[in-house]
Amino acid sequence: MEYFDALETRSPEVRERQQMAALPSLISFAKSYAPAFGEMLADVDPEAVTTREALAQLPVIRKSELLERQQASRPFGGFVGDWRGRVARVYASPGPIYEPEGRVADYWRTARAMFAAGFRAGDLVHNSFSYHMTPGGWIMEAGVLALGGTVFPGGVGQTEQQVQAMAELRPDAYAGTPSFLKILLDKADELQLDVSSLKKALVSGEAFPPSVRDALAARGVQGYQAYATADLGVIAYETPARDGLVADEGVIIEIVRPGTGDPVPAGEVGEVVVTAFNRDYPLIRFGTGDLSAVLPGISPCGRTNLRIKGWLGRADQTTKIKGMFVHPSQVAAVLKRHPEVARARLVVDNASGQDRMVLNCEGGADAGLGAAIVASLREITKLRGEVAFLAPGSLPNDGKVIEDVRKYE
């Protein structure tokens, strides 16, 4: 079989219609099940949220808010209802932020990404993600088991023992970070152990540039990447087309301007915001903090879902200037006051020996407007700033709202 299931090859129009039709039920459930959503969406009529435009009107939940709510109300900040007996495991990410795992099979939706990477029933998979406190190891294990494979729970560390196990057990596939896979292969060479049974890998947790992918391929291992988080599970995954990452069928992806909840034009870099159809942890418009952009068209592999470019950096570009933190949301607040400006980027330098911030704006060059923007900058950030006007299209399409070019040599 070339595809995991028929969902992957639905026409984009059918998928969009079906996902939008499922939103009211998800939102209604979230409001009744999770007290935090009951509060945040109190004035929202679920039956009215049947389009992306309507979805974009709902608030974005970011890690910082999740942490604050969890600190006020442990363990899940009101985003999970009556969880005892419903939740199979609880994990901890730095913060700490606690994440639940429901009892459904393949809770993290990993099997689809593994299938695209060539994993099949009967495979023995060497899993080198951590099983300690964080969900990484369990995310991968659930996918292997759902496909009918077998897992060796290697975890992290103990490199020599892991390589010894690989040489003796002869696994078909690897799950873990690409950097640790390279460490294992190098250690195998050093110990003169044969690990040539390893032919495929699903990697995650860090960047997977073409140079690393090609180095693995030269060793006989075809590696594919999955984009996943501890909160949401798998968001998107690579396919044999090697042309961006295909969105998982269980989520809706939006790309928004950093610091806001406003979707950006198609192709523009922004923050990845995800709504997951998960009744155990129904996160709606969860801001991942990661930057990416939507790719046009359908993947050459035949999967028809939306594609993103992959990880392009972090959306939280908060910068400390003269002892004050300046956030992307503050830049967005300035722009909302001045709609004549199409796009802008706050550049911070110290060429004169002192911190200076300049808001580079596309379009709208006018002395009166410049003075008004300077006043807005000062009012919103509590710092003095300057304004420079640029021609439309001058700013790079990289998602940066704040660029820190200060040098401290």
CSV table of C-alpha atoms in Angstrom, one decimal:
chain,number,residue,atom,x,y,z
A,1,MET,CA,0.0,0.0,0.0
A,2,GLU,CA,1.3,3.5,-0.9
A,3,TYR,CA,-0.9,5.4,1.6
A,4,PHE,CA,-1.8,4.9,5.3
A,5,ASP,CA,-5.5,5.3,4.5
A,6,ALA,CA,-7.9,7.0,2.2
A,7,LEU,CA,-8.0,10.3,4.2
A,8,GLU,CA,-4.6,11.2,2.8
A,9,THR,CA,-5.8,11.4,-0.8
A,10,ARG,CA,-9.1,13.2,-0.2
A,11,SER,CA,-9.6,16.2,-2.5
A,12,PRO,CA,-8.6,19.3,-0.6
A,13,GLU,CA,-12.1,20.7,-0.9
A,14,VAL,CA,-13.6,17.6,0.7
A,15,ARG,CA,-11.1,17.6,3.5
A,16,GLU,CA,-11.7,21.3,4.2
A,17,ARG,CA,-15.4,20.9,4.2
A,18,GLN,CA,-15.3,17.9,6.6
A,19,GLN,CA,-12.8,19.5,9.0
A,20,MET,CA,-14.8,22.8,9.1
A,21,ALA,CA,-18.0,20.8,9.7
A,22,ALA,CA,-16.3,19.0,12.7
A,23,LEU,CA,-15.2,22.3,14.4
A,24,PRO,CA,-18.5,23.2,16.1
A,25,SER,CA,-18.7,19.8,17.9
A,26,LEU,CA,-15.1,20.1,19.0
A,27,ILE,CA,-15.5,23.6,20.3
A,28,SER,CA,-18.8,22.8,22.0
A,29,PHE,CA,-17.2,19.8,23.7
A,30,ALA,CA,-14.1,21.8,24.8
A,31,LYS,CA,-16.3,24.5,26.4
A,32,SER,CA,-18.2,21.9,28.4
A,33,TYR,CA,-15.3,19.6,29.2
A,34,ALA,CA,-12.4,22.0,29.9
A,35,PRO,CA,-13.0,24.9,32.3
A,36,ALA,CA,-10.3,27.0,30.7
A,37,PHE,CA,-12.1,26.9,27.4
A,38,GLY,CA,-15.5,27.4,29.1
A,39,GLU,CA,-14.0,30.7,30.3
A,40,MET,CA,-12.0,31.7,27.2
A,41,LEU,CA,-14.8,30.9,24.7
A,42,ALA,CA,-17.8,31.9,26.9
A,43,ASP,CA,-19.1,34.3,24.2
A,44,VAL,CA,-18.4,32.0,21.3
A,45,ASP,CA,-21.3,30.2,19.5
A,46,PRO,CA,-19.7,26.9,18.4
A,47,GLU,CA,-22.2,26.6,15.6
A,48,ALA,CA,-20.9,29.8,14.0
A,49,VAL,CA,-17.3,28.5,13.8
A,50,THR,CA,-17.5,26.7,10.5
A,51,THR,CA,-14.8,28.5,8.4
A,52,ARG,CA,-11.2,29.4,8.8
A,53,GLU,CA,-12.2,33.0,9.0
A,54,ALA,CA,-14.4,32.3,12.0
A,55,LEU,CA,-11.7,30.1,13.6
A,56,ALA,CA,-9.2,32.9,13.2
A,57,GLN,CA,-11.4,35.0,15.5
A,58,LEU,CA,-10.8,32.7,18.5
A,59,PRO,CA,-7.9,33.5,20.8
A,60,VAL,CA,-4.5,31.8,20.4
A,61,ILE,CA,-3.2,29.8,23.4
A,62,ARG,CA,0.6,30.1,23.8
A,63,LYS,CA,3.0,28.2,26.0
A,64,SER,CA,3.4,31.1,28.3
A,65,GLU,CA,-0.4,31.2,29.0
A,66,LEU,CA,-0.5,27.4,29.4
A,67,LEU,CA,2.3,27.6,32.0
A,68,GLU,CA,0.6,30.5,33.9
A,69,ARG,CA,-2.8,28.6,34.0
A,70,GLN,CA,-1.1,25.4,35.1
A,71,GLN,CA,0.8,27.2,37.9
A,72,ALA,CA,-2.5,28.6,39.1
A,73,SER,CA,-4.4,25.3,38.7
A,74,ARG,CA,-2.5,22.0,38.7
A,75,PRO,CA,-2.0,19.8,36.8
A,76,PHE,CA,-3.5,21.0,33.5
A,77,GLY,CA,-4.6,24.6,34.1
A,78,GLY,CA,-8.3,23.8,33.3
A,79,PHE,CA,-7.6,22.6,29.8
A,80,VAL,CA,-8.5,19.0,30.8
A,81,GLY,CA,-11.7,18.1,32.6
A,82,ASP,CA,-12.2,15.2,34.9
A,83,TRP,CA,-9.0,13.4,34.0
A,84,ARG,CA,-8.6,10.7,36.6
A,85,GLY,CA,-9.3,7.4,35.0
A,86,ARG,CA,-9.4,9.0,31.6
A,87,VAL,CA,-5.6,9.8,31.3
A,88,ALA,CA,-3.2,7.0,30.9
A,89,ARG,CA,0.0,8.9,31.6
A,90,VAL,CA,1.1,12.4,32.6
A,91,TYR,CA,4.4,13.9,31.3
A,92,ALA,CA,6.4,16.9,32.2
A,93,SER,CA,8.1,19.4,29.9
A,94,PRO,CA,10.4,22.2,31.0
A,95,GLY,CA,8.5,24.8,32.9
A,96,PRO,CA,7.2,22.5,34.2
A,97,ILE,CA,4.3,22.1,31.8
A,98,TYR,CA,2.3,18.9,32.3
A,99,GLU,CA,0.8,17.0,29.3
A,100,PRO,CA,-1.8,14.2,29.5
A,101,GLU,CA,-1.9,11.1,27.3
A,102,GLY,CA,-5.3,9.6,26.6
A,103,ARG,CA,-6.1,5.9,26.4
A,104,VAL,CA,-6.8,5.7,22.7
A,105,ALA,CA,-4.5,3.7,20.5
A,106,ASP,CA,-1.8,5.8,18.7
A,107,TYR,CA,-2.9,8.8,20.8
A,108,TRP,CA,-0.1,11.0,19.3
A,109,ARG,CA,-1.0,10.0,15.7
A,110,THR,CA,2.5,8.8,14.9
A,111,ALA,CA,1.7,5.8,12.8
A,112,ARG,CA,0.8,7.9,9.7
A,113,ALA,CA,4.2,9.6,9.8
A,114,MET,CA,6.0,6.3,10.3
A,115,PHE,CA,4.1,4.7,7.4
A,116,ALA,CA,5.2,7.5,5.1
A,117,ALA,CA,8.8,6.9,6.3
A,118,GLY,CA,8.5,3.2,5.2
A,119,PHE,CA,7.8,1.6,8.5
A,120,ARG,CA,5.6,-1.5,8.3
A,121,ALA,CA,4.1,-4.3,10.4
A,122,GLY,CA,6.7,-6.7,11.6
A,123,ASP,CA,9.5,-4.1,11.7
A,124,LEU,CA,11.8,-4.0,14.8
A,125,VAL,CA,12.3,-0.3,15.7
A,126,HIS,CA,15.1,0.9,17.8
A,127,ASN,CA,13.6,3.8,19.8
A,128,SER,CA,16.2,6.3,21.2
A,129,PHE,CA,13.8,9.0,22.5
A,130,SER,CA,13.6,9.4,26.2
A,131,TYR,CA,11.0,7.5,28.2
A,132,HIS,CA,11.8,9.5,31.4
A,133,MET,CA,9.2,12.2,32.3
A,134,THR,CA,8.8,13.5,28.7
A,135,PRO,CA,6.6,11.8,26.1
A,136,GLY,CA,9.1,11.4,23.3
A,137,GLY,CA,9.7,7.7,23.7
A,138,TRP,CA,6.0,7.0,24.1
A,139,ILE,CA,5.0,9.1,21.1
A,140,MET,CA,7.2,6.9,18.9
A,141,GLU,CA,6.4,3.7,20.6
A,142,ALA,CA,2.6,4.2,20.1
A,143,GLY,CA,3.1,4.6,16.4
A,144,VAL,CA,5.2,1.5,16.0
A,145,LEU,CA,2.7,-0.6,18.0
A,146,ALA,CA,-0.2,0.8,15.9
A,147,LEU,CA,1.5,-0.4,12.8
A,148,GLY,CA,2.1,-3.9,14.2
A,149,GLY,CA,5.8,-3.4,14.8
A,150,THR,CA,8.1,-4.2,17.7
A,151,VAL,CA,9.9,-1.7,19.8
A,152,PHE,CA,13.4,-1.8,21.5
A,153,PRO,CA,13.2,1.0,24.1
A,154,GLY,CA,16.7,2.2,23.9
A,155,GLY,CA,16.1,5.6,25.4
A,156,VAL,CA,19.0,8.1,25.6
A,157,GLY,CA,22.6,7.5,26.6
A,158,GLN,CA,24.4,4.2,27.1
A,159,THR,CA,25.7,4.5,23.5
A,160,GLU,CA,27.9,1.3,23.6
A,161,GLN,CA,25.1,-0.8,25.0
A,162,GLN,CA,22.6,0.6,22.4
A,163,VAL,CA,25.0,-0.2,19.5
A,164,GLN,CA,25.6,-3.7,20.9
A,165,ALA,CA,21.8,-4.3,21.0
A,166,MET,CA,21.5,-3.0,17.4
A,167,ALA,CA,24.2,-5.4,16.2
A,168,GLU,CA,22.6,-8.3,17.9
A,169,LEU,CA,18.9,-7.6,17.4
A,170,ARG,CA,19.2,-6.3,13.8
A,171,PRO,CA,16.5,-3.6,13.9
A,172,ASP,CA,14.9,-2.5,10.6
A,173,ALA,CA,14.3,1.1,11.7
A,174,TYR,CA,15.3,3.8,14.1
A,175,ALA,CA,13.2,6.5,15.9
A,176,GLY,CA,14.9,9.4,17.7
A,177,THR,CA,16.9,12.5,17.0
A,178,PRO,CA,19.1,12.6,13.9
A,179,SER,CA,22.2,13.7,15.9
A,180,PHE,CA,21.9,10.6,18.2
A,181,LEU,CA,21.5,8.3,15.2
A,182,LYS,CA,24.8,9.7,13.8
A,183,ILE,CA,26.4,9.1,17.2
A,184,LEU,CA,25.2,5.5,17.2
A,185,LEU,CA,26.5,4.9,13.7
A,186,ASP,CA,29.9,6.4,14.5
A,187,LYS,CA,30.2,4.3,17.6
A,188,ALA,CA,29.3,1.2,15.6
A,189,ASP,CA,32.2,2.0,13.3
A,190,GLU,CA,34.5,2.5,16.2
A,191,LEU,CA,33.5,-0.8,17.8
A,192,GLN,CA,33.5,-2.5,14.4
A,193,LEU,CA,29.9,-3.7,14.9
A,194,ASP,CA,27.6,-4.4,12.0
A,195,VAL,CA,24.4,-2.3,12.2
A,196,SER,CA,23.7,-2.5,8.4
A,197,SER,CA,20.2,-4.0,9.1
A,198,LEU,CA,19.1,-0.4,9.8
A,199,LYS,CA,17.5,0.9,6.6
A,200,LYS,CA,15.0,3.6,7.6
A,201,ALA,CA,14.5,6.2,10.3
A,202,LEU,CA,11.8,8.7,11.6
A,203,VAL,CA,13.6,11.5,13.2
A,204,SER,CA,12.3,14.5,15.2
A,205,GLY,CA,13.2,16.8,18.1
A,206,GLU,CA,15.7,18.9,16.1
A,207,ALA,CA,16.5,20.3,12.7
A,208,PHE,CA,17.1,17.7,9.9
A,209,PRO,CA,19.0,19.6,7.2
A,210,PRO,CA,19.7,18.0,3.8
A,211,SER,CA,23.4,17.6,4.7
A,212,VAL,CA,22.4,15.3,7.6
A,213,ARG,CA,19.8,13.5,5.6
A,214,ASP,CA,22.4,12.8,2.8
A,215,ALA,CA,25.0,11.7,5.3
A,216,LEU,CA,22.6,9.1,6.7
A,217,ALA,CA,21.6,8.0,3.1
A,218,ALA,CA,25.3,7.4,2.4
A,219,ARG,CA,25.3,5.0,5.3
A,220,GLY,CA,22.2,3.2,3.8
A,221,VAL,CA,19.6,4.8,6.1
A,222,GLN,CA,16.7,6.7,4.6
A,223,GLY,CA,15.7,9.2,7.2
A,224,TYR,CA,12.4,11.2,7.2
A,225,GLN,CA,11.4,13.8,9.7
A,226,ALA,CA,8.2,14.4,11.8
A,227,TYR,CA,7.2,17.7,13.3
A,228,ALA,CA,5.6,17.0,16.6
A,229,THR,CA,5.2,18.6,20.1
A,230,ALA,CA,4.5,17.2,23.5
A,231,ASP,CA,1.2,19.1,23.6
A,232,LEU,CA,-0.2,18.2,20.2
A,233,GLY,CA,1.5,15.0,19.0
A,234,VAL,CA,2.4,14.8,15.3
A,235,ILE,CA,1.6,18.0,13.4
A,236,ALA,CA,3.2,17.3,10.0
A,237,TYR,CA,5.5,14.7,8.4
A,238,GLU,CA,7.9,14.2,5.5
A,239,THR,CA,7.0,11.9,2.6
A,240,PRO,CA,9.1,10.2,-0.1
A,241,ALA,CA,8.5,13.3,-2.2
A,242,ARG,CA,11.0,15.2,0.0
A,243,ASP,CA,9.0,18.4,-0.7
A,244,GLY,CA,7.9,20.0,2.5
A,245,LEU,CA,6.0,18.4,5.4
A,246,VAL,CA,2.4,17.2,4.9
A,247,ALA,CA,-0.1,18.2,7.6
A,248,ASP,CA,-1.5,15.3,9.7
A,249,GLU,CA,-5.1,14.5,9.1
A,250,GLY,CA,-6.0,15.1,12.7
A,251,VAL,CA,-5.1,18.8,12.9
A,252,ILE,CA,-5.9,22.1,11.3
A,253,ILE,CA,-2.8,24.3,10.7
A,254,GLU,CA,-2.8,28.0,10.4
A,255,ILE,CA,0.2,30.3,9.9
A,256,VAL,CA,-0.2,33.6,11.8
A,257,ARG,CA,1.8,36.8,12.2
A,258,PRO,CA,4.0,36.4,15.3
A,259,GLY,CA,2.5,38.0,18.4
A,260,THR,CA,-1.0,38.0,17.0
A,261,GLY,CA,-3.7,35.5,15.9
A,262,ASP,CA,-4.0,37.0,12.4
A,263,PRO,CA,-3.4,34.6,9.5
A,264,VAL,CA,-0.7,35.7,7.1
A,265,PRO,CA,-1.0,35.7,3.3
A,266,ALA,CA,-0.3,32.3,1.6
A,267,GLY,CA,3.4,31.7,1.4
A,268,GLU,CA,4.4,34.2,4.1
A,269,VAL,CA,6.4,33.0,7.0
A,270,GLY,CA,4.6,33.1,10.4
A,271,GLU,CA,3.9,31.2,13.6
A,272,VAL,CA,2.4,27.7,13.3
A,273,VAL,CA,-1.0,27.6,15.1
A,274,VAL,CA,-2.7,24.2,15.5
A,275,THR,CA,-6.1,23.0,16.3
A,276,ALA,CA,-6.2,19.3,17.2
A,277,PHE,CA,-9.2,17.0,17.0
A,278,ASN,CA,-8.4,15.4,20.4
A,279,ARG,CA,-11.2,14.9,22.9
A,280,ASP,CA,-8.8,14.1,25.7
A,281,TYR,CA,-6.8,17.3,25.4
A,282,PRO,CA,-8.8,19.6,23.0
A,283,LEU,CA,-6.3,22.3,22.2
A,284,ILE,CA,-7.9,24.9,20.0
A,285,ARG,CA,-5.6,27.4,18.2
A,286,PHE,CA,-2.5,26.4,20.1
A,287,GLY,CA,0.5,28.6,19.2
A,288,THR,CA,3.6,26.3,18.8
A,289,GLY,CA,6.1,29.2,18.8
A,290,ASP,CA,7.6,27.7,15.6
A,291,LEU,CA,7.9,29.6,12.3
A,292,SER,CA,7.0,28.0,9.0
A,293,ALA,CA,5.1,28.8,5.8
A,294,VAL,CA,2.5,27.1,3.6
A,295,LEU,CA,3.8,25.6,0.3
A,296,PRO,CA,1.5,25.9,-2.7
A,297,GLY,CA,-0.1,22.9,-4.5
A,298,ILE,CA,-0.2,19.2,-3.7
A,299,SER,CA,2.7,17.0,-2.8
A,300,PRO,CA,4.1,15.0,-5.7
A,301,CYS,CA,3.7,11.9,-3.5
A,302,GLY,CA,-0.1,12.2,-4.0
A,303,ARG,CA,-1.1,13.2,-0.5
A,304,THR,CA,-3.4,16.1,-0.8
A,305,ASN,CA,-3.2,17.8,2.6
A,306,LEU,CA,-1.7,21.2,3.2
A,307,ARG,CA,2.1,21.3,3.2
A,308,ILE,CA,4.5,23.5,5.2
A,309,LYS,CA,8.1,24.2,4.7
A,310,GLY,CA,9.2,22.8,8.0
A,311,TRP,CA,10.9,24.5,10.9
A,312,LEU,CA,12.1,28.0,10.0
A,313,GLY,CA,12.9,29.3,13.5
A,314,ARG,CA,11.2,30.5,16.6
A,315,ALA,CA,8.3,33.0,16.7
A,316,ASP,CA,9.0,34.3,20.1
A,317,GLN,CA,11.6,36.9,19.3
A,318,THR,CA,11.3,38.8,22.6
A,319,THR,CA,14.3,41.1,23.0
A,320,LYS,CA,15.7,43.0,26.0
A,321,ILE,CA,16.4,46.6,25.1
A,322,LYS,CA,17.8,49.1,27.7
A,323,GLY,CA,16.6,46.7,30.4
A,324,MET,CA,13.0,46.4,29.0
A,325,PHE,CA,11.6,43.4,27.2
A,326,VAL,CA,10.0,44.2,23.8
A,327,HIS,CA,7.7,41.5,22.5
A,328,PRO,CA,6.4,40.7,18.9
A,329,SER,CA,2.9,41.4,20.2
A,330,GLN,CA,3.9,45.0,21.0
A,331,VAL,CA,5.1,45.5,17.4
A,332,ALA,CA,1.8,44.1,16.2
A,333,ALA,CA,0.0,46.5,18.5
A,334,VAL,CA,1.9,49.4,16.9
A,335,LEU,CA,0.9,48.2,13.4
A,336,LYS,CA,-2.7,47.9,14.3
A,337,ARG,CA,-2.7,51.6,15.1
A,338,HIS,CA,-1.3,52.4,11.7
A,339,PRO,CA,-2.9,50.3,9.0
A,340,GLU,CA,-1.0,52.3,6.3
A,341,VAL,CA,2.0,50.1,7.1
A,342,ALA,CA,1.8,46.8,5.3
A,343,ARG,CA,4.7,45.0,7.0
A,344,ALA,CA,7.3,46.0,9.6
A,345,ARG,CA,10.4,44.8,11.4
A,346,LEU,CA,11.9,46.2,14.6
A,347,VAL,CA,15.7,46.2,14.2
A,348,VAL,CA,17.8,46.6,17.3
A,349,ASP,CA,21.5,47.7,17.1
A,350,ASN,CA,24.2,49.3,19.2
A,351,ALA,CA,26.5,50.7,16.5
A,352,SER,CA,26.8,53.9,18.5
A,353,GLY,CA,27.6,52.1,21.7
A,354,GLN,CA,24.0,52.4,23.0
A,355,ASP,CA,20.9,50.3,22.2
A,356,ARG,CA,18.8,51.7,19.4
A,357,MET,CA,15.6,50.4,17.9
A,358,VAL,CA,14.3,51.3,14.4
A,359,LEU,CA,11.0,50.2,13.1
A,360,ASN,CA,11.5,49.5,9.4
A,361,CYS,CA,8.1,49.9,7.7
A,362,GLU,CA,7.0,49.0,4.1
A,363,GLY,CA,5.0,51.7,2.5
A,364,GLY,CA,3.2,54.8,3.8
A,365,ALA,CA,6.3,57.1,3.8
A,366,ASP,CA,5.1,60.3,5.4
A,367,ALA,CA,6.6,62.6,8.0
A,368,GLY,CA,3.3,62.9,9.9
A,369,LEU,CA,2.9,59.1,9.9
A,370,GLY,CA,6.5,58.6,11.0
A,371,ALA,CA,6.0,60.9,14.0
A,372,ALA,CA,2.8,59.1,14.9
A,373,ILE,CA,4.5,55.7,14.8
A,374,VAL,CA,7.4,57.0,16.9
A,375,ALA,CA,4.8,58.1,19.5
A,376,SER,CA,3.0,54.7,19.4
A,377,LEU,CA,6.3,52.9,19.8
A,378,ARG,CA,7.1,55.0,22.9
A,379,GLU,CA,3.6,54.5,24.4
A,380,ILE,CA,3.5,50.8,23.8
A,381,THR,CA,7.1,49.8,24.5
A,382,LYS,CA,8.0,52.6,27.0
A,383,LEU,CA,11.2,53.1,24.9
A,384,ARG,CA,12.3,55.7,22.4
A,385,GLY,CA,12.5,54.4,18.8
A,386,GLU,CA,13.0,55.6,15.3
A,387,VAL,CA,11.1,54.8,12.0
A,388,ALA,CA,12.5,54.1,8.6
A,389,PHE,CA,10.3,53.7,5.5
A,390,LEU,CA,11.1,51.0,2.9
A,391,ALA,CA,9.7,50.1,-0.5
A,392,PRO,CA,7.0,47.5,-0.5
A,393,GLY,CA,8.5,44.0,-0.7
A,394,SER,CA,11.9,45.1,0.8
A,395,LEU,CA,11.6,43.1,4.0
A,396,PRO,CA,12.7,39.4,3.9
A,397,ASN,CA,10.0,36.8,4.1
A,398,ASP,CA,11.4,35.0,7.1
A,399,GLY,CA,8.8,35.7,9.8
A,400,LYS,CA,11.1,38.0,11.9
A,401,VAL,CA,9.2,40.7,13.7
A,402,ILE,CA,12.2,41.7,15.9
A,403,GLU,CA,15.8,41.4,14.6
A,404,ASP,CA,18.6,41.9,17.1
A,405,VAL,CA,21.8,42.8,15.2
A,406,ARG,CA,23.7,44.1,18.3
A,407,LYS,CA,27.4,43.2,18.6
A,408,TYR,CA,29.2,42.8,21.8
A,409,GLU,CA,32.8,42.2,20.7
